[in-house]
Amino acid sequence: MASTAIHYFRWAFLVTILGLAAAFWLGWGYSDNIGGAISFFLIGAVLAVLEISLSFDNAIVNANKLKDMDPVWQRRFLTWGILIAVFGMRIIFPLLIVVVAAGIGPVEAVKLAAVHPDEYARIIGGAHLSIAAFGGTFLMMVALNYFIDEGKEVDWIRSLECQLRRCASVRGLEIALVLAIVLVFASVMAADDRARFLFAAIGGLLTYLAVEVLGHVLDARQRTVGVAAQGGLGAFLYLEVLDASFSFDGVIGAFALTHNLFLIAIGLGIGAMYVRSMTIMLVERQTLAHFRYLEHGAFYSILVLSVIMFAQTLWHIPELVTGVLGSAFIGIALVSSILHNRRQTAS
């Protein structure tokens, strides 16, 4: 079984070797000495670990959605999707932030990242409030939509989840809860930041609703023309936006370690490959079916991440805290699943 599990990560291992070699070469190019090269090598490795720790719940949610998708769209997500995740979110997205915030062209943004990384990082940091508000709102909608669902059959923390499931008949309850939390944070925020925060949060909410509506329309159209599977282009778009929201925290957190855009792309790209490998393993080995509460742990982790992203608009919260809390929920859910399986076997 161990060798089979390693088989899923063969491409991730290859990308790790190539990526860390590129980080070493990049460090040598910037510093022209072995110390700088080793420094870039180590930072690239730490960034990869950071991305993996922050994105394990992403892999679980991806696997949950992929298992019901049409096989063609599964393959497209695992090929096109990883390209969008690595190049789109880890390279193009930070560049677009600078293009919009600084009012410069894409070529100038690349030059700024290469020649003046400190200034580039300052511009990215200035956009953190809007990014956190957008991502926090989107991810909170994802988590609440999972728990406030009449069709949900399995409960982990029953006292809470049963109550949420019973409230599913109240239309728009999750939207009301998210807006209430947004208003609470906005009310204690500095007046200069409030408008940006509210604008970005509403943008995150509208994006979630737009993706949901578009997904239903596209998938319904596919079924009309004879595609039997539940998930197609709509599910693909949903997963891409979800991956983008998960990536916000890692991209912003990476600037705490380095201001070099290319090193960030290498480190986070390596981490993204491991997330892809974990997703494939979870789908093909039907791990979610064997571990009853693993999915619950992932969505609790998403809920915690969304709250942390909101809190980051007011205070600095180390990425280590985010990674530990998310991993803790998934770890406890895994242990609970194993204990449940043992009880079922014993009875």
PDB file of C-alpha atoms in Angstrom, residues 10-315:
ATOM      1  CA  ARG A  10       5.823  10.734  -8.550  1.00  0.00           C
ATOM      2  CA  TRP A  11       5.144  13.924 -10.522  1.00  0.00           C
ATOM      3  CA  ALA A  12       5.157  15.993  -7.340  1.00  0.00           C
ATOM      4  CA  PHE A  13       8.570  14.528  -6.427  1.00  0.00           C
ATOM      5  CA  LEU A  14       9.893  15.372  -9.903  1.00  0.00           C
ATOM      6  CA  VAL A  15       8.576  18.944  -9.707  1.00  0.00           C
ATOM      7  CA  THR A  16      10.116  19.247  -6.225  1.00  0.00           C
ATOM      8  CA  ILE A  17      13.571  18.299  -7.530  1.00  0.00           C
ATOM      9  CA  LEU A  18      13.312  20.617 -10.536  1.00  0.00           C
ATOM     10  CA  GLY A  19      11.755  23.434  -8.513  1.00  0.00           C
ATOM     11  CA  LEU A  20      14.340  23.396  -5.741  1.00  0.00           C
ATOM     12  CA  ALA A  21      17.123  23.220  -8.331  1.00  0.00           C
ATOM     13  CA  ALA A  22      15.577  26.285  -9.999  1.00  0.00           C
ATOM     14  CA  ALA A  23      15.389  28.049  -6.617  1.00  0.00           C
ATOM     15  CA  PHE A  24      19.065  27.299  -5.998  1.00  0.00           C
ATOM     16  CA  TRP A  25      19.992  28.618  -9.473  1.00  0.00           C
ATOM     17  CA  LEU A  26      17.822  31.716  -8.947  1.00  0.00           C
ATOM     18  CA  GLY A  27      19.516  32.437  -5.624  1.00  0.00           C
ATOM     19  CA  TRP A  28      22.930  32.082  -7.237  1.00  0.00           C
ATOM     20  CA  GLY A  29      21.880  34.484  -9.973  1.00  0.00           C
ATOM     21  CA  TYR A  30      20.719  37.136  -7.509  1.00  0.00           C
ATOM     22  CA  SER A  31      23.570  36.840  -4.999  1.00  0.00           C
ATOM     23  CA  ASP A  32      26.401  35.269  -7.021  1.00  0.00           C
ATOM     24  CA  ASN A  33      27.456  33.195  -3.997  1.00  0.00           C
ATOM     25  CA  ILE A  34      26.673  29.805  -2.464  1.00  0.00           C
ATOM     26  CA  GLY A  35      25.111  31.338   0.677  1.00  0.00           C
ATOM     27  CA  GLY A  36      22.453  33.168  -1.323  1.00  0.00           C
ATOM     28  CA  ALA A  37      21.758  30.061  -3.391  1.00  0.00           C
ATOM     29  CA  ILE A  38      21.257  27.918  -0.276  1.00  0.00           C
ATOM     30  CA  SER A  39      19.027  30.606   1.248  1.00  0.00           C
ATOM     31  CA  PHE A  40      16.748  30.596  -1.804  1.00  0.00           C
ATOM     32  CA  PHE A  41      16.754  26.771  -1.785  1.00  0.00           C
ATOM     33  CA  LEU A  42      15.601  26.642   1.859  1.00  0.00           C
ATOM     34  CA  ILE A  43      12.974  29.365   1.422  1.00  0.00           C
ATOM     35  CA  GLY A  44      11.577  27.490  -1.589  1.00  0.00           C
ATOM     36  CA  ALA A  45      11.293  24.330   0.516  1.00  0.00           C
ATOM     37  CA  VAL A  46       9.581  26.180   3.385  1.00  0.00           C
ATOM     38  CA  LEU A  47       7.109  27.795   0.961  1.00  0.00           C
ATOM     39  CA  ALA A  48       6.230  24.372  -0.448  1.00  0.00           C
ATOM     40  CA  VAL A  49       5.560  23.021   3.076  1.00  0.00           C
ATOM     41  CA  LEU A  50       3.505  26.134   3.892  1.00  0.00           C
ATOM     42  CA  GLU A  51       1.358  25.643   0.796  1.00  0.00           C
ATOM     43  CA  ILE A  52       0.786  21.953   1.561  1.00  0.00           C
ATOM     44  CA  SER A  53      -0.199  22.634   5.192  1.00  0.00           C
ATOM     45  CA  LEU A  54      -2.617  25.392   4.171  1.00  0.00           C
ATOM     46  CA  SER A  55      -4.136  23.468   1.263  1.00  0.00           C
ATOM     47  CA  PHE A  56      -4.738  19.912   2.518  1.00  0.00           C
ATOM     48  CA  ASP A  57      -8.383  20.822   3.138  1.00  0.00           C
ATOM     49  CA  ASN A  58      -8.466  22.097  -0.448  1.00  0.00           C
ATOM     50  CA  ALA A  59      -7.491  18.625  -1.676  1.00  0.00           C
ATOM     51  CA  ILE A  60     -10.290  17.010   0.359  1.00  0.00           C
ATOM     52  CA  VAL A  61     -12.928  19.423  -0.950  1.00  0.00           C
ATOM     53  CA  ASN A  62     -11.631  18.983  -4.509  1.00  0.00           C
ATOM     54  CA  ALA A  63     -11.869  15.210  -4.148  1.00  0.00           C
ATOM     55  CA  ASN A  64     -15.422  15.481  -2.808  1.00  0.00           C
ATOM     56  CA  LYS A  65     -16.483  17.471  -5.871  1.00  0.00           C
ATOM     57  CA  LEU A  66     -14.435  15.468  -8.383  1.00  0.00           C
ATOM     58  CA  LYS A  67     -15.906  12.094  -7.411  1.00  0.00           C
ATOM     59  CA  ASP A  68     -19.266  13.173  -8.879  1.00  0.00           C
ATOM     60  CA  MET A  69     -17.837  14.886 -11.962  1.00  0.00           C
ATOM     61  CA  ASP A  70     -17.852  13.602 -15.505  1.00  0.00           C
ATOM     62  CA  PRO A  71     -14.541  11.716 -16.110  1.00  0.00           C
ATOM     63  CA  VAL A  72     -13.651  14.056 -18.983  1.00  0.00           C
ATOM     64  CA  TRP A  73     -13.973  17.109 -16.727  1.00  0.00           C
ATOM     65  CA  GLN A  74     -12.077  15.292 -13.988  1.00  0.00           C
ATOM     66  CA  ARG A  75      -9.099  14.941 -16.326  1.00  0.00           C
ATOM     67  CA  ARG A  76      -9.442  18.534 -17.484  1.00  0.00           C
ATOM     68  CA  PHE A  77      -9.393  19.825 -13.931  1.00  0.00           C
ATOM     69  CA  LEU A  78      -6.366  17.715 -13.016  1.00  0.00           C
ATOM     70  CA  THR A  79      -4.461  18.954 -16.101  1.00  0.00           C
ATOM     71  CA  TRP A  80      -5.731  22.418 -17.032  1.00  0.00           C
ATOM     72  CA  GLY A  81      -6.659  23.104 -13.436  1.00  0.00           C
ATOM     73  CA  ILE A  82      -3.128  22.591 -12.123  1.00  0.00           C
ATOM     74  CA  LEU A  83      -1.772  24.924 -14.818  1.00  0.00           C
ATOM     75  CA  ILE A  84      -4.296  27.579 -13.801  1.00  0.00           C
ATOM     76  CA  ALA A  85      -3.490  26.982 -10.130  1.00  0.00           C
ATOM     77  CA  VAL A  86       0.293  27.265 -10.560  1.00  0.00           C
ATOM     78  CA  PHE A  87       0.619  29.914 -13.238  1.00  0.00           C
ATOM     79  CA  GLY A  88      -2.676  31.735 -12.751  1.00  0.00           C
ATOM     80  CA  MET A  89      -2.835  32.110  -8.989  1.00  0.00           C
ATOM     81  CA  ARG A  90       0.871  31.966  -8.080  1.00  0.00           C
ATOM     82  CA  ILE A  91       2.210  34.228 -10.867  1.00  0.00           C
ATOM     83  CA  ILE A  92      -0.472  36.064 -12.854  1.00  0.00           C
ATOM     84  CA  PHE A  93      -2.710  36.921  -9.876  1.00  0.00           C
ATOM     85  CA  PRO A  94      -0.011  38.755  -7.865  1.00  0.00           C
ATOM     86  CA  LEU A  95       1.025  40.580 -11.044  1.00  0.00           C
ATOM     87  CA  LEU A  96      -2.573  41.664 -11.699  1.00  0.00           C
ATOM     88  CA  ILE A  97      -2.803  43.067  -8.181  1.00  0.00           C
ATOM     89  CA  VAL A  98       0.225  45.249  -8.882  1.00  0.00           C
ATOM     90  CA  VAL A  99      -1.101  46.238 -12.325  1.00  0.00           C
ATOM     91  CA  VAL A 100      -4.404  47.423 -10.817  1.00  0.00           C
ATOM     92  CA  ALA A 101      -3.025  48.910  -7.587  1.00  0.00           C
ATOM     93  CA  ALA A 102      -0.085  50.757  -9.158  1.00  0.00           C
ATOM     94  CA  GLY A 103      -1.751  51.599 -12.455  1.00  0.00           C
ATOM     95  CA  ILE A 104       1.092  50.168 -14.543  1.00  0.00           C
ATOM     96  CA  GLY A 105       1.254  47.690 -17.408  1.00  0.00           C
ATOM     97  CA  PRO A 106       1.941  43.937 -17.082  1.00  0.00           C
ATOM     98  CA  VAL A 107       5.492  44.275 -18.465  1.00  0.00           C
ATOM     99  CA  GLU A 108       6.280  47.041 -15.951  1.00  0.00           C
ATOM    100  CA  ALA A 109       4.835  44.853 -13.175  1.00  0.00           C
ATOM    101  CA  VAL A 110       7.185  41.996 -14.111  1.00  0.00           C
ATOM    102  CA  LYS A 111      10.143  44.404 -14.173  1.00  0.00           C
ATOM    103  CA  LEU A 112       9.086  45.770 -10.768  1.00  0.00           C
ATOM    104  CA  ALA A 113       8.968  42.236  -9.328  1.00  0.00           C
ATOM    105  CA  ALA A 114      12.401  41.417 -10.740  1.00  0.00           C
ATOM    106  CA  VAL A 115      14.252  44.682 -10.041  1.00  0.00           C
ATOM    107  CA  HIS A 116      12.410  46.208  -7.061  1.00  0.00           C
ATOM    108  CA  PRO A 117      10.916  43.295  -5.083  1.00  0.00           C
ATOM    109  CA  ASP A 118      10.470  45.368  -1.895  1.00  0.00           C
ATOM    110  CA  GLU A 119       8.267  47.894  -3.703  1.00  0.00           C
ATOM    111  CA  TYR A 120       6.389  45.030  -5.354  1.00  0.00           C
ATOM    112  CA  ALA A 121       5.743  43.445  -1.944  1.00  0.00           C
ATOM    113  CA  ARG A 122       4.590  46.805  -0.536  1.00  0.00           C
ATOM    114  CA  ILE A 123       1.934  47.109  -3.246  1.00  0.00           C
ATOM    115  CA  ILE A 124       0.795  43.516  -2.656  1.00  0.00           C
ATOM    116  CA  GLY A 125       0.582  44.201   1.085  1.00  0.00           C
ATOM    117  CA  GLY A 126      -1.556  47.266   0.431  1.00  0.00           C
ATOM    118  CA  ALA A 127      -4.124  45.078  -1.322  1.00  0.00           C
ATOM    119  CA  HIS A 128      -4.245  42.537   1.521  1.00  0.00           C
ATOM    120  CA  LEU A 129      -7.410  43.937   3.106  1.00  0.00           C
ATOM    121  CA  SER A 130      -9.447  43.554  -0.081  1.00  0.00           C
ATOM    122  CA  ILE A 131      -8.020  40.099  -0.790  1.00  0.00           C
ATOM    123  CA  ALA A 132      -8.790  38.875   2.744  1.00  0.00           C
ATOM    124  CA  ALA A 133     -12.340  40.259   2.629  1.00  0.00           C
ATOM    125  CA  PHE A 134     -13.061  38.684  -0.760  1.00  0.00           C
ATOM    126  CA  GLY A 135     -11.517  35.303   0.078  1.00  0.00           C
ATOM    127  CA  GLY A 136     -12.979  35.168   3.593  1.00  0.00           C
ATOM    128  CA  THR A 137     -16.498  35.806   2.319  1.00  0.00           C
ATOM    129  CA  PHE A 138     -16.246  33.248  -0.474  1.00  0.00           C
ATOM    130  CA  LEU A 139     -14.817  30.522   1.758  1.00  0.00           C
ATOM    131  CA  MET A 140     -17.344  31.159   4.535  1.00  0.00           C
ATOM    132  CA  MET A 141     -20.153  30.712   1.988  1.00  0.00           C
ATOM    133  CA  VAL A 142     -18.573  27.423   0.863  1.00  0.00           C
ATOM    134  CA  ALA A 143     -18.394  26.103   4.447  1.00  0.00           C
ATOM    135  CA  LEU A 144     -21.870  27.230   5.537  1.00  0.00           C
ATOM    136  CA  ASN A 145     -23.439  25.887   2.347  1.00  0.00           C
ATOM    137  CA  TYR A 146     -22.043  22.467   3.284  1.00  0.00           C
ATOM    138  CA  PHE A 147     -23.404  22.463   6.833  1.00  0.00           C
ATOM    139  CA  ILE A 148     -26.751  24.215   6.160  1.00  0.00           C
ATOM    140  CA  ASP A 149     -28.026  21.502   3.851  1.00  0.00           C
ATOM    141  CA  GLU A 150     -31.181  19.421   4.265  1.00  0.00           C
ATOM    142  CA  GLY A 151     -29.657  16.597   2.214  1.00  0.00           C
ATOM    143  CA  LYS A 152     -26.637  16.197   4.513  1.00  0.00           C
ATOM    144  CA  GLU A 153     -26.907  12.760   6.142  1.00  0.00           C
ATOM    145  CA  VAL A 154     -23.766  12.350   8.264  1.00  0.00           C
ATOM    146  CA  ASP A 155     -22.987  14.561  11.286  1.00  0.00           C
ATOM    147  CA  TRP A 156     -19.688  14.744  13.129  1.00  0.00           C
ATOM    148  CA  ILE A 157     -20.328  17.367  15.830  1.00  0.00           C
ATOM    149  CA  ARG A 158     -23.991  16.449  16.092  1.00  0.00           C
ATOM    150  CA  SER A 159     -25.224  19.097  18.526  1.00  0.00           C
ATOM    151  CA  LEU A 160     -24.128  21.836  16.107  1.00  0.00           C
ATOM    152  CA  GLU A 161     -24.593  20.193  12.733  1.00  0.00           C
ATOM    153  CA  CYS A 162     -28.111  18.911  13.456  1.00  0.00           C
ATOM    154  CA  GLN A 163     -29.219  22.431  14.323  1.00  0.00           C
ATOM    155  CA  LEU A 164     -27.669  23.854  11.171  1.00  0.00           C
ATOM    156  CA  ARG A 165     -29.287  21.193   9.026  1.00  0.00           C
ATOM    157  CA  ARG A 166     -32.692  21.923  10.532  1.00  0.00           C
ATOM    158  CA  CYS A 167     -32.248  25.588   9.619  1.00  0.00           C
ATOM    159  CA  ALA A 168     -31.728  24.714   5.947  1.00  0.00           C
ATOM    160  CA  SER A 169     -35.397  25.386   5.199  1.00  0.00           C
ATOM    161  CA  VAL A 170     -34.805  29.083   5.916  1.00  0.00           C
ATOM    162  CA  ARG A 171     -33.933  30.485   2.496  1.00  0.00           C
ATOM    163  CA  GLY A 172     -30.781  32.564   2.334  1.00  0.00           C
ATOM    164  CA  LEU A 173     -29.758  31.845   5.927  1.00  0.00           C
ATOM    165  CA  GLU A 174     -26.076  31.348   5.067  1.00  0.00           C
ATOM    166  CA  ILE A 175     -26.051  34.630   3.146  1.00  0.00           C
ATOM    167  CA  ALA A 176     -27.570  36.431   6.134  1.00  0.00           C
ATOM    168  CA  LEU A 177     -24.985  34.902   8.506  1.00  0.00           C
ATOM    169  CA  VAL A 178     -22.070  35.913   6.274  1.00  0.00           C
ATOM    170  CA  LEU A 179     -23.386  39.462   5.846  1.00  0.00           C
ATOM    171  CA  ALA A 180     -23.874  39.763   9.621  1.00  0.00           C
ATOM    172  CA  ILE A 181     -20.247  38.744  10.230  1.00  0.00           C
ATOM    173  CA  VAL A 182     -19.074  41.163   7.526  1.00  0.00           C
ATOM    174  CA  LEU A 183     -20.984  43.992   9.207  1.00  0.00           C
ATOM    175  CA  VAL A 184     -19.497  43.130  12.620  1.00  0.00           C
ATOM    176  CA  PHE A 185     -15.944  43.364  11.262  1.00  0.00           C
ATOM    177  CA  ALA A 186     -16.763  46.507   9.287  1.00  0.00           C
ATOM    178  CA  SER A 187     -18.185  48.196  12.398  1.00  0.00           C
ATOM    179  CA  VAL A 188     -14.888  47.894  14.318  1.00  0.00           C
ATOM    180  CA  MET A 189     -12.711  48.774  11.322  1.00  0.00           C
ATOM    181  CA  ALA A 190     -11.066  52.127  10.671  1.00  0.00           C
ATOM    182  CA  ALA A 191     -13.295  54.388   8.595  1.00  0.00           C
ATOM    183  CA  ASP A 192     -10.690  54.644   5.826  1.00  0.00           C
ATOM    184  CA  ASP A 193     -10.701  50.865   5.343  1.00  0.00           C
ATOM    185  CA  ARG A 194     -14.421  50.204   5.718  1.00  0.00           C
ATOM    186  CA  ALA A 195     -15.506  50.970   2.150  1.00  0.00           C
ATOM    187  CA  ARG A 196     -12.779  48.773   0.604  1.00  0.00           C
ATOM    188  CA  PHE A 197     -13.580  45.948   3.000  1.00  0.00           C
ATOM    189  CA  LEU A 198     -17.325  46.037   2.293  1.00  0.00           C
ATOM    190  CA  PHE A 199     -16.822  46.342  -1.466  1.00  0.00           C
ATOM    191  CA  ALA A 200     -14.471  43.334  -1.559  1.00  0.00           C
ATOM    192  CA  ALA A 201     -16.669  41.242   0.774  1.00  0.00           C
ATOM    193  CA  ILE A 202     -19.767  41.869  -1.346  1.00  0.00           C
ATOM    194  CA  GLY A 203     -17.678  41.007  -4.396  1.00  0.00           C
ATOM    195  CA  GLY A 204     -16.769  37.669  -2.800  1.00  0.00           C
ATOM    196  CA  LEU A 205     -20.425  36.959  -2.003  1.00  0.00           C
ATOM    197  CA  LEU A 206     -21.588  37.842  -5.515  1.00  0.00           C
ATOM    198  CA  THR A 207     -18.799  35.740  -7.032  1.00  0.00           C
ATOM    199  CA  TYR A 208     -19.900  32.709  -5.020  1.00  0.00           C
ATOM    200  CA  LEU A 209     -23.540  33.179  -6.047  1.00  0.00           C
ATOM    201  CA  ALA A 210     -22.574  33.789  -9.685  1.00  0.00           C
ATOM    202  CA  VAL A 211     -20.477  30.605  -9.799  1.00  0.00           C
ATOM    203  CA  GLU A 212     -23.331  28.625  -8.230  1.00  0.00           C
ATOM    204  CA  VAL A 213     -25.882  29.961 -10.731  1.00  0.00           C
ATOM    205  CA  LEU A 214     -23.538  29.524 -13.690  1.00  0.00           C
ATOM    206  CA  GLY A 215     -22.705  26.009 -12.573  1.00  0.00           C
ATOM    207  CA  HIS A 216     -26.371  25.000 -12.402  1.00  0.00           C
ATOM    208  CA  VAL A 217     -27.088  26.544 -15.819  1.00  0.00           C
ATOM    209  CA  LEU A 218     -24.091  24.955 -17.561  1.00  0.00           C
ATOM    210  CA  ASP A 219     -24.572  21.525 -15.988  1.00  0.00           C
ATOM    211  CA  ALA A 220     -28.304  21.590 -16.764  1.00  0.00           C
ATOM    212  CA  ARG A 221     -27.490  22.431 -20.383  1.00  0.00           C
ATOM    213  CA  GLN A 222     -25.021  19.540 -20.550  1.00  0.00           C
ATOM    214  CA  ARG A 223     -27.631  17.121 -19.215  1.00  0.00           C
ATOM    215  CA  THR A 224     -30.110  18.425 -21.780  1.00  0.00           C
ATOM    216  CA  VAL A 225     -27.783  17.518 -24.650  1.00  0.00           C
ATOM    217  CA  GLY A 226     -27.219  14.049 -23.253  1.00  0.00           C
ATOM    218  CA  VAL A 227     -24.405  14.237 -20.685  1.00  0.00           C
ATOM    219  CA  ALA A 228     -25.488  12.103 -17.741  1.00  0.00           C
ATOM    220  CA  ALA A 229     -22.883  13.167 -15.207  1.00  0.00           C
ATOM    221  CA  GLN A 230     -23.731  15.748 -12.586  1.00  0.00           C
ATOM    222  CA  GLY A 231     -20.536  17.769 -12.803  1.00  0.00           C
ATOM    223  CA  GLY A 232     -19.159  19.408 -15.921  1.00  0.00           C
ATOM    224  CA  LEU A 233     -18.025  22.898 -16.809  1.00  0.00           C
ATOM    225  CA  GLY A 234     -19.973  24.415 -13.900  1.00  0.00           C
ATOM    226  CA  ALA A 235     -18.240  22.194 -11.351  1.00  0.00           C
ATOM    227  CA  PHE A 236     -14.896  22.934 -13.036  1.00  0.00           C
ATOM    228  CA  LEU A 237     -15.432  26.691 -12.644  1.00  0.00           C
ATOM    229  CA  TYR A 238     -16.520  26.221  -9.025  1.00  0.00           C
ATOM    230  CA  LEU A 239     -13.327  24.321  -8.189  1.00  0.00           C
ATOM    231  CA  GLU A 240     -11.152  26.918  -9.929  1.00  0.00           C
ATOM    232  CA  VAL A 241     -12.661  29.810  -7.962  1.00  0.00           C
ATOM    233  CA  LEU A 242     -12.440  27.730  -4.784  1.00  0.00           C
ATOM    234  CA  ASP A 243      -8.758  27.011  -5.439  1.00  0.00           C
ATOM    235  CA  ALA A 244      -8.175  30.720  -6.027  1.00  0.00           C
ATOM    236  CA  SER A 245      -9.755  31.566  -2.672  1.00  0.00           C
ATOM    237  CA  PHE A 246      -7.598  28.994  -0.898  1.00  0.00           C
ATOM    238  CA  SER A 247      -4.528  30.411  -2.629  1.00  0.00           C
ATOM    239  CA  PHE A 248      -5.005  33.961  -1.330  1.00  0.00           C
ATOM    240  CA  ASP A 249      -3.686  33.129   2.119  1.00  0.00           C
ATOM    241  CA  GLY A 250      -0.649  31.265   0.841  1.00  0.00           C
ATOM    242  CA  VAL A 251       0.320  33.937  -1.686  1.00  0.00           C
ATOM    243  CA  ILE A 252       0.055  36.769   0.827  1.00  0.00           C
ATOM    244  CA  GLY A 253       1.761  34.741   3.560  1.00  0.00           C
ATOM    245  CA  ALA A 254       4.657  33.922   1.243  1.00  0.00           C
ATOM    246  CA  PHE A 255       5.708  37.578   1.230  1.00  0.00           C
ATOM    247  CA  ALA A 256       6.539  37.229   4.919  1.00  0.00           C
ATOM    248  CA  LEU A 257       9.392  34.914   3.857  1.00  0.00           C
ATOM    249  CA  THR A 258      10.559  36.530   0.610  1.00  0.00           C
ATOM    250  CA  HIS A 259       9.651  39.378  -1.722  1.00  0.00           C
ATOM    251  CA  ASN A 260      10.911  37.560  -4.808  1.00  0.00           C
ATOM    252  CA  LEU A 261       7.918  36.737  -7.035  1.00  0.00           C
ATOM    253  CA  PHE A 262       9.754  34.007  -8.929  1.00  0.00           C
ATOM    254  CA  LEU A 263      10.846  32.203  -5.768  1.00  0.00           C
ATOM    255  CA  ILE A 264       7.281  32.430  -4.422  1.00  0.00           C
ATOM    256  CA  ALA A 265       5.969  30.918  -7.656  1.00  0.00           C
ATOM    257  CA  ILE A 266       8.479  28.045  -7.406  1.00  0.00           C
ATOM    258  CA  GLY A 267       7.723  27.254  -3.753  1.00  0.00           C
ATOM    259  CA  LEU A 268       3.935  27.523  -3.995  1.00  0.00           C
ATOM    260  CA  GLY A 269       3.964  25.701  -7.339  1.00  0.00           C
ATOM    261  CA  ILE A 270       5.699  22.719  -5.710  1.00  0.00           C
ATOM    262  CA  GLY A 271       3.069  22.745  -2.959  1.00  0.00           C
ATOM    263  CA  ALA A 272       0.258  22.921  -5.539  1.00  0.00           C
ATOM    264  CA  MET A 273       1.573  19.751  -7.209  1.00  0.00           C
ATOM    265  CA  TYR A 274       1.313  17.862  -3.901  1.00  0.00           C
ATOM    266  CA  VAL A 275      -2.258  19.111  -3.471  1.00  0.00           C
ATOM    267  CA  ARG A 276      -3.044  17.781  -6.970  1.00  0.00           C
ATOM    268  CA  SER A 277      -1.449  14.408  -6.125  1.00  0.00           C
ATOM    269  CA  MET A 278      -3.394  14.184  -2.854  1.00  0.00           C
ATOM    270  CA  THR A 279      -6.604  15.000  -4.726  1.00  0.00           C
ATOM    271  CA  ILE A 280      -6.036  12.202  -7.248  1.00  0.00           C
ATOM    272  CA  MET A 281      -5.222   9.708  -4.481  1.00  0.00           C
ATOM    273  CA  LEU A 282      -8.336  10.657  -2.491  1.00  0.00           C
ATOM    274  CA  VAL A 283     -10.546  10.214  -5.565  1.00  0.00           C
ATOM    275  CA  GLU A 284      -9.090   6.982  -6.950  1.00  0.00           C
ATOM    276  CA  ARG A 285      -8.731   5.239  -3.592  1.00  0.00           C
ATOM    277  CA  GLN A 286     -12.123   6.545  -2.398  1.00  0.00           C
ATOM    278  CA  THR A 287     -10.533   7.690   0.838  1.00  0.00           C
ATOM    279  CA  LEU A 288     -13.469   9.938   1.732  1.00  0.00           C
ATOM    280  CA  ALA A 289     -15.773   6.925   1.730  1.00  0.00           C
ATOM    281  CA  HIS A 290     -13.464   5.046   4.138  1.00  0.00           C
ATOM    282  CA  PHE A 291     -13.023   7.959   6.546  1.00  0.00           C
ATOM    283  CA  ARG A 292     -16.504   9.118   7.470  1.00  0.00           C
ATOM    284  CA  TYR A 293     -15.685  12.490   9.048  1.00  0.00           C
ATOM    285  CA  LEU A 294     -12.670  13.582   6.984  1.00  0.00           C
ATOM    286  CA  GLU A 295     -14.822  15.780   4.757  1.00  0.00           C
ATOM    287  CA  HIS A 296     -16.392  17.404   7.823  1.00  0.00           C
ATOM    288  CA  GLY A 297     -12.954  18.253   9.173  1.00  0.00           C
ATOM    289  CA  ALA A 298     -12.035  19.884   5.868  1.00  0.00           C
ATOM    290  CA  PHE A 299     -15.109  22.124   5.883  1.00  0.00           C
ATOM    291  CA  TYR A 300     -14.558  23.099   9.532  1.00  0.00           C
ATOM    292  CA  SER A 301     -11.017  23.974   8.475  1.00  0.00           C
ATOM    293  CA  ILE A 302     -12.412  26.132   5.657  1.00  0.00           C
ATOM    294  CA  LEU A 303     -14.736  27.870   8.115  1.00  0.00           C
ATOM    295  CA  VAL A 304     -11.831  28.599  10.462  1.00  0.00           C
ATOM    296  CA  LEU A 305      -9.724  29.850   7.537  1.00  0.00           C
ATOM    297  CA  SER A 306     -12.500  32.237   6.483  1.00  0.00           C
ATOM    298  CA  VAL A 307     -12.731  33.679  10.009  1.00  0.00           C
ATOM    299  CA  ILE A 308      -8.933  34.047  10.130  1.00  0.00           C
ATOM    300  CA  MET A 309      -8.958  35.888   6.800  1.00  0.00           C
ATOM    301  CA  PHE A 310     -11.515  38.334   8.214  1.00  0.00           C
ATOM    302  CA  ALA A 311      -9.459  38.698  11.393  1.00  0.00           C
ATOM    303  CA  GLN A 312      -6.349  39.427   9.322  1.00  0.00           C
ATOM    304  CA  THR A 313      -7.991  42.670   8.190  1.00  0.00           C
ATOM    305  CA  LEU A 314      -7.608  43.884  11.789  1.00  0.00           C
ATOM    306  CA  TRP A 315      -4.633  41.981  13.223  1.00  0.00           C
TER     307      TRP A 315
END
